[in-house]
Amino acid sequence: MPLLKEETHTQQSRLAEYCKTGVFPELTGVIEDNLHHYRRLVFNIGIDTIETAYPITYRFLPNEIWDKLVYDFYAKHKCQTPQVWRMPLEFYEYCVEKNIQAELNIPFLNDLLYFEWLELEMHTMEDVPYPSFNVNGDSVNDVLALNPEHKLVKFAYPVHILAPTELEGKAGDYFLLMYREKENGRVQCMDVSILYAYILEQLQNGVNIQAILTEADTLFQINNFEMLKEHALIFINDLQQRQFILGSLTS
Amino acid sequence: MQLKNNKHIGIGFRKDFSEELLESTVLKPAFIELAPENWIGMGGYWKKQLDKAAEKFPITCHGLSLSIGSPDDLDLDFLYKIKKFIKHYNVQIYSEHLSYAKCDNAHLYDLLPIPFRKDAVKHIVARIKQVQDILEMPLAIENVSYYTPVAAEMDEATFISEIVNESGCNMLLDVNNVYVNSFNHKYNAKEFITKLPLDKVSYIHMAGHEQISDTVIIDTHGEAVIEKVFELFEYTTALLKPVPVLLERDFNIPELEELQTEITRMETIVSKTWKKEHAIA
């Protein structure tokens, strides 16, 4: 049998609901003039957290649209994470689920929000153990060890390159490699072509460069293996300089 | 918690000034306090900062989202994460607010006032015992600031005392919260303090606040501690055994010299009242 009586639970629920919606509740024995402080404090924490996580979207959307979006999110969504800094992910998921981008006729909204969330997530995510590797290996024939703290993402709009005001009519296939530098925790973004995204995806799968390029030469109908290899190795060398490719995997 | 050099005053570890604090020769807290919610599962730069801090200072933890007063079930997955974090960083004090921040399966990320009622006492006592059993350490419960009571059937001091005494938990006495509540609800702060289970106080919080009208003070942690709160602190410490004291400063962070001035003042006060003690048990 619950120790908390229904009446007490109801009072707590009504106050909590008021903080979410701002709709004045029926409560017993309260100082009515002071209730709004709770609504204000709760809402401010929410809105500050979301605005900090999505500064580009916040600046791009007109104030009245942004305010309504955040208000509706807080009123309708039940935040699940006990860690407030993870809550913006729920905001993004809410926008996707409710198809806000269609409602607002902003076809790149989901991509933009996801890009902004990824930057935050990449900066804060738990450390991932690095693989063991050999820096003196054969970068063409060995399986390469990658910085494990990375994400390769496909966007329908180049939200990682252009400002939101420049995105109209730019629908296409865009790929972003985002990774975290081990020593200083900085997040780096790298726009990559579909070919290089394919190479990265295959490297993730543990395929060596020789095999990847042999496949890519046919897949992308390049039919010029040596030229492909020459360009790909410049890309690989760049990733090595950036210490995204660590060396040859040794285990 | 064992503190070195007979120092008692710590400071909240905020990302806003973590780098400065770690390199500072000005700000010299005896320990740091952090909210585990803000650090659990965090890697990269901030994990490195936390690890550096843990090498330099003892750590206490002050939770935000356990929601001990919630009608909802305790989030045990989260509690086990807290336990792991506490063990990893050798945390000696874990405190939480006597409030609720989650209700009907929705987190609100702020501290709502629990109805001061007998059934709420029983409900919370059972939850505190469950938390302590899982953590295998005492929980310290903090008196929170509140701007309205809700459906109260008893006074605040009775509510707190019954929970602390029946659960066997410790108490985190927030002196600023007592002051804020005494102003907002028009009671005598010193009398209120004498009604609390002072033998269970294991930790003290001090902070600044903002008076926003003739009748309301908001507990902001964004201002310097005011004179009247220092006076109440001096009165309170004379009634207590030596315990760690935390200066909370969450917003509007001043120069570190200003924070150290507040710490020094608190240290001076407790060095008089607790002068016979050499360490905090």
Short mmCIF file of N, CA and C in Angstrom, two decimals, chain A residues 3-9 11-17 19-20 27-32 34-38 40-42 45-46 74 77-87 90 123-127 149 180-186, chain B residues 15 36-48 65 69-72 75 78 81 100 102-115 117 119-120 122-123 126 145-153 184-185 212 215-216 218:
data_model
loop_
_atom_site.label_atom_id
_atom_site.label_comp_id
_atom_site.label_asym_id
_atom_site.label_seq_id
_atom_site.Cartn_x
_atom_site.Cartn_y
_atom_site.Cartn_z
N LEU A 3 2.53 4.71 0.79
CA LEU A 3 2.55 5.52 2.02
C LEU A 3 2.02 6.92 1.74
N LEU A 4 2.16 7.35 0.51
CA LEU A 4 1.72 8.71 0.15
C LEU A 4 0.23 8.68 -0.23
N LYS A 5 -0.53 9.52 0.44
CA LYS A 5 -1.98 9.55 0.15
C LYS A 5 -2.25 10.18 -1.21
N GLU A 6 -3.35 9.79 -1.78
CA GLU A 6 -3.75 10.30 -3.10
C GLU A 6 -3.84 11.83 -3.10
N GLU A 7 -4.34 12.38 -2.02
CA GLU A 7 -4.53 13.82 -1.96
C GLU A 7 -3.18 14.56 -2.01
N THR A 8 -2.20 14.01 -1.30
CA THR A 8 -0.87 14.63 -1.32
C THR A 8 -0.25 14.52 -2.72
N HIS A 9 -0.39 13.33 -3.29
CA HIS A 9 0.13 13.13 -4.65
C HIS A 9 -0.52 14.12 -5.62
N GLN A 11 -1.79 17.06 -5.03
CA GLN A 11 -1.27 18.41 -4.83
C GLN A 11 0.10 18.56 -5.50
N GLN A 12 0.93 17.54 -5.35
CA GLN A 12 2.26 17.60 -5.97
C GLN A 12 2.16 17.59 -7.50
N SER A 13 1.24 16.77 -8.00
CA SER A 13 1.06 16.69 -9.46
C SER A 13 0.59 18.03 -10.02
N ARG A 14 -0.34 18.66 -9.31
CA ARG A 14 -0.88 19.93 -9.81
C ARG A 14 0.19 21.01 -9.85
N LEU A 15 1.04 21.04 -8.83
CA LEU A 15 2.10 22.05 -8.84
C LEU A 15 3.08 21.78 -9.98
N ALA A 16 3.43 20.51 -10.15
CA ALA A 16 4.37 20.15 -11.23
C ALA A 16 3.77 20.49 -12.59
N GLU A 17 2.51 20.17 -12.77
CA GLU A 17 1.85 20.45 -14.05
C GLU A 17 1.80 21.95 -14.32
N CYS A 19 3.98 24.08 -13.32
CA CYS A 19 5.32 24.50 -13.74
C CYS A 19 5.57 24.17 -15.21
N LYS A 20 4.99 23.10 -15.70
CA LYS A 20 5.17 22.72 -17.10
C LYS A 20 4.33 23.58 -18.05
N LEU A 27 -4.79 24.52 -5.85
CA LEU A 27 -3.91 24.01 -4.80
C LEU A 27 -4.40 24.50 -3.44
N THR A 28 -4.11 23.71 -2.43
CA THR A 28 -4.56 24.03 -1.08
C THR A 28 -3.46 24.75 -0.32
N GLY A 29 -3.83 25.81 0.37
CA GLY A 29 -2.92 26.45 1.32
C GLY A 29 -1.68 27.05 0.72
N VAL A 30 -1.78 27.59 -0.48
CA VAL A 30 -0.59 28.19 -1.10
C VAL A 30 -0.64 29.71 -1.03
N ILE A 31 0.53 30.32 -1.18
CA ILE A 31 0.60 31.77 -1.35
C ILE A 31 0.51 32.01 -2.86
N GLU A 32 -0.69 32.36 -3.30
CA GLU A 32 -0.93 32.42 -4.75
C GLU A 32 0.00 33.39 -5.46
N ASN A 34 2.95 33.94 -4.99
CA ASN A 34 4.33 33.44 -5.13
C ASN A 34 4.45 32.23 -6.05
N LEU A 35 3.32 31.66 -6.43
CA LEU A 35 3.38 30.43 -7.24
C LEU A 35 4.14 30.63 -8.55
N HIS A 36 3.94 31.80 -9.13
CA HIS A 36 4.55 32.03 -10.45
C HIS A 36 6.06 31.94 -10.42
N HIS A 37 6.68 32.10 -9.24
CA HIS A 37 8.13 31.97 -9.17
C HIS A 37 8.56 30.57 -9.59
N TYR A 38 7.77 29.57 -9.20
CA TYR A 38 8.14 28.19 -9.56
C TYR A 38 8.05 27.99 -11.07
N ARG A 40 8.34 30.24 -13.33
CA ARG A 40 9.41 31.02 -13.94
C ARG A 40 10.76 30.30 -13.80
N LEU A 41 11.02 29.81 -12.60
CA LEU A 41 12.32 29.17 -12.36
C LEU A 41 12.46 27.89 -13.17
N VAL A 42 11.41 27.08 -13.17
CA VAL A 42 11.45 25.82 -13.93
C VAL A 42 11.60 26.12 -15.42
N ILE A 45 15.11 27.45 -16.44
CA ILE A 45 16.15 26.41 -16.51
C ILE A 45 16.03 25.67 -17.84
N GLY A 46 14.79 25.32 -18.19
CA GLY A 46 14.57 24.59 -19.44
C GLY A 46 14.99 25.39 -20.65
N TYR A 74 7.95 22.03 -23.40
CA TYR A 74 7.92 21.90 -21.93
C TYR A 74 6.54 21.47 -21.44
N HIS A 77 5.92 17.56 -23.35
CA HIS A 77 6.89 16.48 -23.25
C HIS A 77 7.24 16.20 -21.79
N LYS A 78 7.42 14.93 -21.47
CA LYS A 78 7.87 14.56 -20.12
C LYS A 78 9.37 14.26 -20.19
N CYS A 79 10.17 15.15 -19.67
CA CYS A 79 11.62 14.98 -19.74
C CYS A 79 12.04 13.75 -18.93
N GLN A 80 12.79 12.88 -19.57
CA GLN A 80 13.13 11.60 -18.95
C GLN A 80 14.51 11.57 -18.28
N THR A 81 15.42 12.36 -18.78
CA THR A 81 16.78 12.25 -18.21
C THR A 81 16.89 13.02 -16.90
N PRO A 82 17.54 12.44 -15.90
CA PRO A 82 17.79 13.19 -14.67
C PRO A 82 18.93 14.19 -14.82
N GLN A 83 19.60 14.16 -15.96
CA GLN A 83 20.75 15.05 -16.17
C GLN A 83 20.35 16.14 -17.14
N VAL A 84 20.19 17.34 -16.64
CA VAL A 84 19.59 18.40 -17.45
C VAL A 84 20.39 18.69 -18.71
N TRP A 85 21.70 18.50 -18.70
CA TRP A 85 22.51 18.78 -19.88
C TRP A 85 22.24 17.78 -21.00
N ARG A 86 21.61 16.65 -20.68
CA ARG A 86 21.24 15.70 -21.73
C ARG A 86 19.83 15.99 -22.27
N MET A 87 19.10 16.86 -21.59
CA MET A 87 17.72 17.14 -21.98
C MET A 87 17.57 17.68 -23.41
N GLU A 90 16.37 15.33 -25.94
CA GLU A 90 14.93 15.06 -25.94
C GLU A 90 14.18 16.15 -26.72
N HIS A 123 31.43 16.61 -27.62
CA HIS A 123 32.28 17.27 -26.63
C HIS A 123 32.19 16.61 -25.26
N THR A 124 31.00 16.13 -24.92
CA THR A 124 30.78 15.66 -23.55
C THR A 124 30.75 14.14 -23.41
N MET A 125 30.63 13.41 -24.51
CA MET A 125 30.39 11.97 -24.38
C MET A 125 31.51 11.26 -23.61
N GLU A 126 31.15 10.14 -23.05
CA GLU A 126 32.12 9.38 -22.25
C GLU A 126 33.33 9.00 -23.09
N ASP A 127 34.46 8.95 -22.43
CA ASP A 127 35.69 8.56 -23.12
C ASP A 127 35.54 7.14 -23.67
N GLU A 149 36.51 8.18 -31.01
CA GLU A 149 35.55 9.22 -30.59
C GLU A 149 35.16 10.04 -31.81
N ARG A 180 36.57 13.99 -31.78
CA ARG A 180 37.10 14.70 -30.62
C ARG A 180 38.59 14.43 -30.48
N GLU A 181 39.35 15.49 -30.38
CA GLU A 181 40.80 15.34 -30.21
C GLU A 181 41.10 14.85 -28.80
N LYS A 182 42.00 13.87 -28.76
CA LYS A 182 42.23 13.20 -27.47
C LYS A 182 42.85 14.13 -26.42
N GLU A 183 43.85 14.88 -26.84
CA GLU A 183 44.63 15.64 -25.85
C GLU A 183 43.86 16.79 -25.21
N ASN A 184 43.09 17.51 -26.04
CA ASN A 184 42.45 18.73 -25.51
C ASN A 184 40.92 18.66 -25.51
N GLY A 185 40.36 17.57 -26.03
CA GLY A 185 38.90 17.42 -26.02
C GLY A 185 38.17 18.28 -27.03
N ARG A 186 38.91 18.97 -27.92
CA ARG A 186 38.25 19.82 -28.91
C ARG A 186 37.52 18.97 -29.95
N LYS B 15 31.72 24.69 -13.69
CA LYS B 15 32.48 24.69 -14.93
C LYS B 15 32.92 26.11 -15.28
N PRO B 36 26.52 15.47 -8.88
CA PRO B 36 26.92 14.32 -9.70
C PRO B 36 26.19 14.30 -11.04
N GLU B 37 24.98 14.82 -11.07
CA GLU B 37 24.20 14.86 -12.32
C GLU B 37 24.95 15.59 -13.44
N ASN B 38 25.74 16.56 -13.04
CA ASN B 38 26.44 17.38 -14.04
C ASN B 38 27.72 16.73 -14.55
N TRP B 39 28.10 15.60 -13.96
CA TRP B 39 29.40 15.02 -14.31
C TRP B 39 29.33 13.54 -14.68
N ILE B 40 28.31 12.85 -14.21
CA ILE B 40 28.21 11.41 -14.51
C ILE B 40 28.11 11.22 -16.03
N GLY B 41 28.93 10.32 -16.54
CA GLY B 41 28.86 10.00 -17.97
C GLY B 41 29.53 11.01 -18.87
N MET B 42 30.25 11.93 -18.29
CA MET B 42 30.88 12.97 -19.08
C MET B 42 32.35 12.61 -19.34
N GLY B 43 32.77 12.75 -20.58
CA GLY B 43 34.16 12.46 -20.91
C GLY B 43 34.86 13.70 -21.45
N GLY B 44 35.94 13.47 -22.17
CA GLY B 44 36.63 14.56 -22.85
C GLY B 44 37.22 15.58 -21.90
N TYR B 45 37.14 16.84 -22.34
CA TYR B 45 37.77 17.93 -21.59
C TYR B 45 37.28 17.99 -20.16
N TRP B 46 35.95 17.86 -19.96
CA TRP B 46 35.41 18.05 -18.62
C TRP B 46 35.78 16.91 -17.68
N LYS B 47 35.91 15.73 -18.24
CA LYS B 47 36.35 14.59 -17.41
C LYS B 47 37.78 14.84 -16.93
N LYS B 48 38.60 15.37 -17.82
CA LYS B 48 39.98 15.68 -17.43
C LYS B 48 40.00 16.72 -16.32
N SER B 65 18.71 15.71 -8.78
CA SER B 65 17.60 15.04 -9.48
C SER B 65 17.13 13.75 -8.84
N GLY B 69 11.49 13.59 -2.63
CA GLY B 69 10.09 13.83 -2.22
C GLY B 69 9.08 13.56 -3.31
N SER B 70 9.51 12.93 -4.38
CA SER B 70 8.60 12.70 -5.51
C SER B 70 7.58 11.61 -5.21
N PRO B 71 6.38 11.74 -5.76
CA PRO B 71 5.44 10.62 -5.68
C PRO B 71 5.88 9.45 -6.56
N ASP B 72 6.74 9.71 -7.55
CA ASP B 72 7.20 8.65 -8.45
C ASP B 72 8.16 7.70 -7.72
N ASP B 75 14.47 6.44 -9.05
CA ASP B 75 15.15 6.00 -10.27
C ASP B 75 16.39 5.22 -9.83
N PHE B 78 19.62 5.32 -11.99
CA PHE B 78 20.37 6.55 -11.75
C PHE B 78 21.09 6.50 -10.41
N LYS B 81 24.21 4.66 -10.63
CA LYS B 81 25.25 5.47 -11.29
C LYS B 81 25.88 6.44 -10.28
N TYR B 100 11.02 17.90 -4.36
CA TYR B 100 10.89 16.98 -5.51
C TYR B 100 11.13 17.75 -6.80
N LYS B 102 10.90 15.78 -9.83
CA LYS B 102 10.30 14.92 -10.85
C LYS B 102 8.91 14.54 -10.36
N CYS B 103 7.96 14.54 -11.27
CA CYS B 103 6.60 14.17 -10.88
C CYS B 103 5.86 13.63 -12.10
N ASP B 104 5.13 12.56 -11.89
CA ASP B 104 4.35 11.96 -12.97
C ASP B 104 5.21 11.71 -14.21
N ASN B 105 6.38 11.15 -13.93
CA ASN B 105 7.32 10.72 -14.97
C ASN B 105 7.88 11.88 -15.80
N ALA B 106 7.98 13.05 -15.22
CA ALA B 106 8.59 14.18 -15.92
C ALA B 106 9.55 14.92 -14.99
N HIS B 107 10.80 15.03 -15.46
CA HIS B 107 11.77 15.83 -14.69
C HIS B 107 11.51 17.31 -14.95
N LEU B 108 11.66 18.12 -13.88
CA LEU B 108 11.44 19.56 -13.99
C LEU B 108 12.74 20.35 -13.77
N TYR B 109 13.74 19.72 -13.21
CA TYR B 109 15.06 20.32 -13.02
C TYR B 109 15.02 21.53 -12.09
N ASP B 110 14.06 21.56 -11.20
CA ASP B 110 14.08 22.56 -10.13
C ASP B 110 13.44 21.93 -8.89
N LEU B 111 13.52 22.64 -7.79
CA LEU B 111 13.16 22.06 -6.50
C LEU B 111 11.78 22.53 -6.08
N LEU B 112 10.81 21.65 -6.10
CA LEU B 112 9.45 22.01 -5.73
C LEU B 112 9.19 21.63 -4.27
N PRO B 113 8.33 22.41 -3.62
CA PRO B 113 8.10 22.16 -2.18
C PRO B 113 7.16 20.97 -1.95
N ILE B 114 7.57 20.13 -1.04
CA ILE B 114 6.76 18.96 -0.67
C ILE B 114 5.70 19.41 0.32
N PRO B 115 4.48 18.92 0.22
CA PRO B 115 3.49 19.21 1.27
C PRO B 115 3.99 18.72 2.63
N ARG B 117 3.24 17.12 5.30
CA ARG B 117 2.16 16.25 5.77
C ARG B 117 2.74 14.95 6.30
N ASP B 119 1.77 11.83 5.86
CA ASP B 119 1.98 10.75 4.89
C ASP B 119 3.22 11.00 4.03
N ALA B 120 3.51 12.28 3.77
CA ALA B 120 4.74 12.60 3.02
C ALA B 120 5.97 12.24 3.84
N LYS B 122 6.21 9.77 6.04
CA LYS B 122 6.38 8.31 5.97
C LYS B 122 6.95 7.88 4.60
N HIS B 123 6.40 8.48 3.58
CA HIS B 123 6.83 8.18 2.20
C HIS B 123 8.32 8.49 2.02
N ALA B 126 10.81 6.23 4.07
CA ALA B 126 11.04 4.92 3.42
C ALA B 126 12.01 5.06 2.25
N SER B 145 14.84 26.17 0.29
CA SER B 145 14.06 27.41 0.29
C SER B 145 12.76 27.13 -0.45
N TYR B 146 11.68 27.78 -0.03
CA TYR B 146 10.40 27.60 -0.72
C TYR B 146 9.63 28.90 -0.67
N TYR B 147 8.81 29.09 -1.69
CA TYR B 147 8.13 30.38 -1.84
C TYR B 147 6.65 30.28 -1.51
N THR B 148 6.19 29.07 -1.34
CA THR B 148 4.83 28.84 -0.83
C THR B 148 4.79 27.45 -0.21
N PRO B 149 4.07 27.31 0.89
CA PRO B 149 3.77 25.94 1.33
C PRO B 149 2.67 25.40 0.41
N VAL B 150 2.51 24.08 0.43
CA VAL B 150 1.42 23.46 -0.34
C VAL B 150 0.72 22.45 0.57
N ALA B 151 -0.56 22.67 0.81
CA ALA B 151 -1.39 21.71 1.56
C ALA B 151 -0.73 21.25 2.85
N ALA B 152 -0.13 22.19 3.57
CA ALA B 152 0.63 21.82 4.77
C ALA B 152 -0.29 21.43 5.93
N GLU B 153 0.14 20.40 6.65
CA GLU B 153 -0.58 19.98 7.87
C GLU B 153 0.31 20.11 9.11
N ASN B 184 10.55 35.13 3.89
CA ASN B 184 9.37 34.91 3.03
C ASN B 184 8.15 34.46 3.82
N HIS B 185 8.39 33.73 4.91
CA HIS B 185 7.25 33.17 5.66
C HIS B 185 7.13 33.75 7.07
N ILE B 212 13.63 40.33 -4.28
CA ILE B 212 13.01 40.86 -5.49
C ILE B 212 11.79 41.75 -5.20
N THR B 215 8.41 41.51 -0.02
CA THR B 215 7.99 40.30 0.69
C THR B 215 8.66 39.02 0.22
N VAL B 216 9.45 39.09 -0.84
CA VAL B 216 10.00 37.85 -1.40
C VAL B 216 11.52 37.93 -1.64
N ILE B 218 14.47 35.47 -3.37
CA ILE B 218 14.70 34.26 -4.18
C ILE B 218 16.12 33.76 -3.89
#
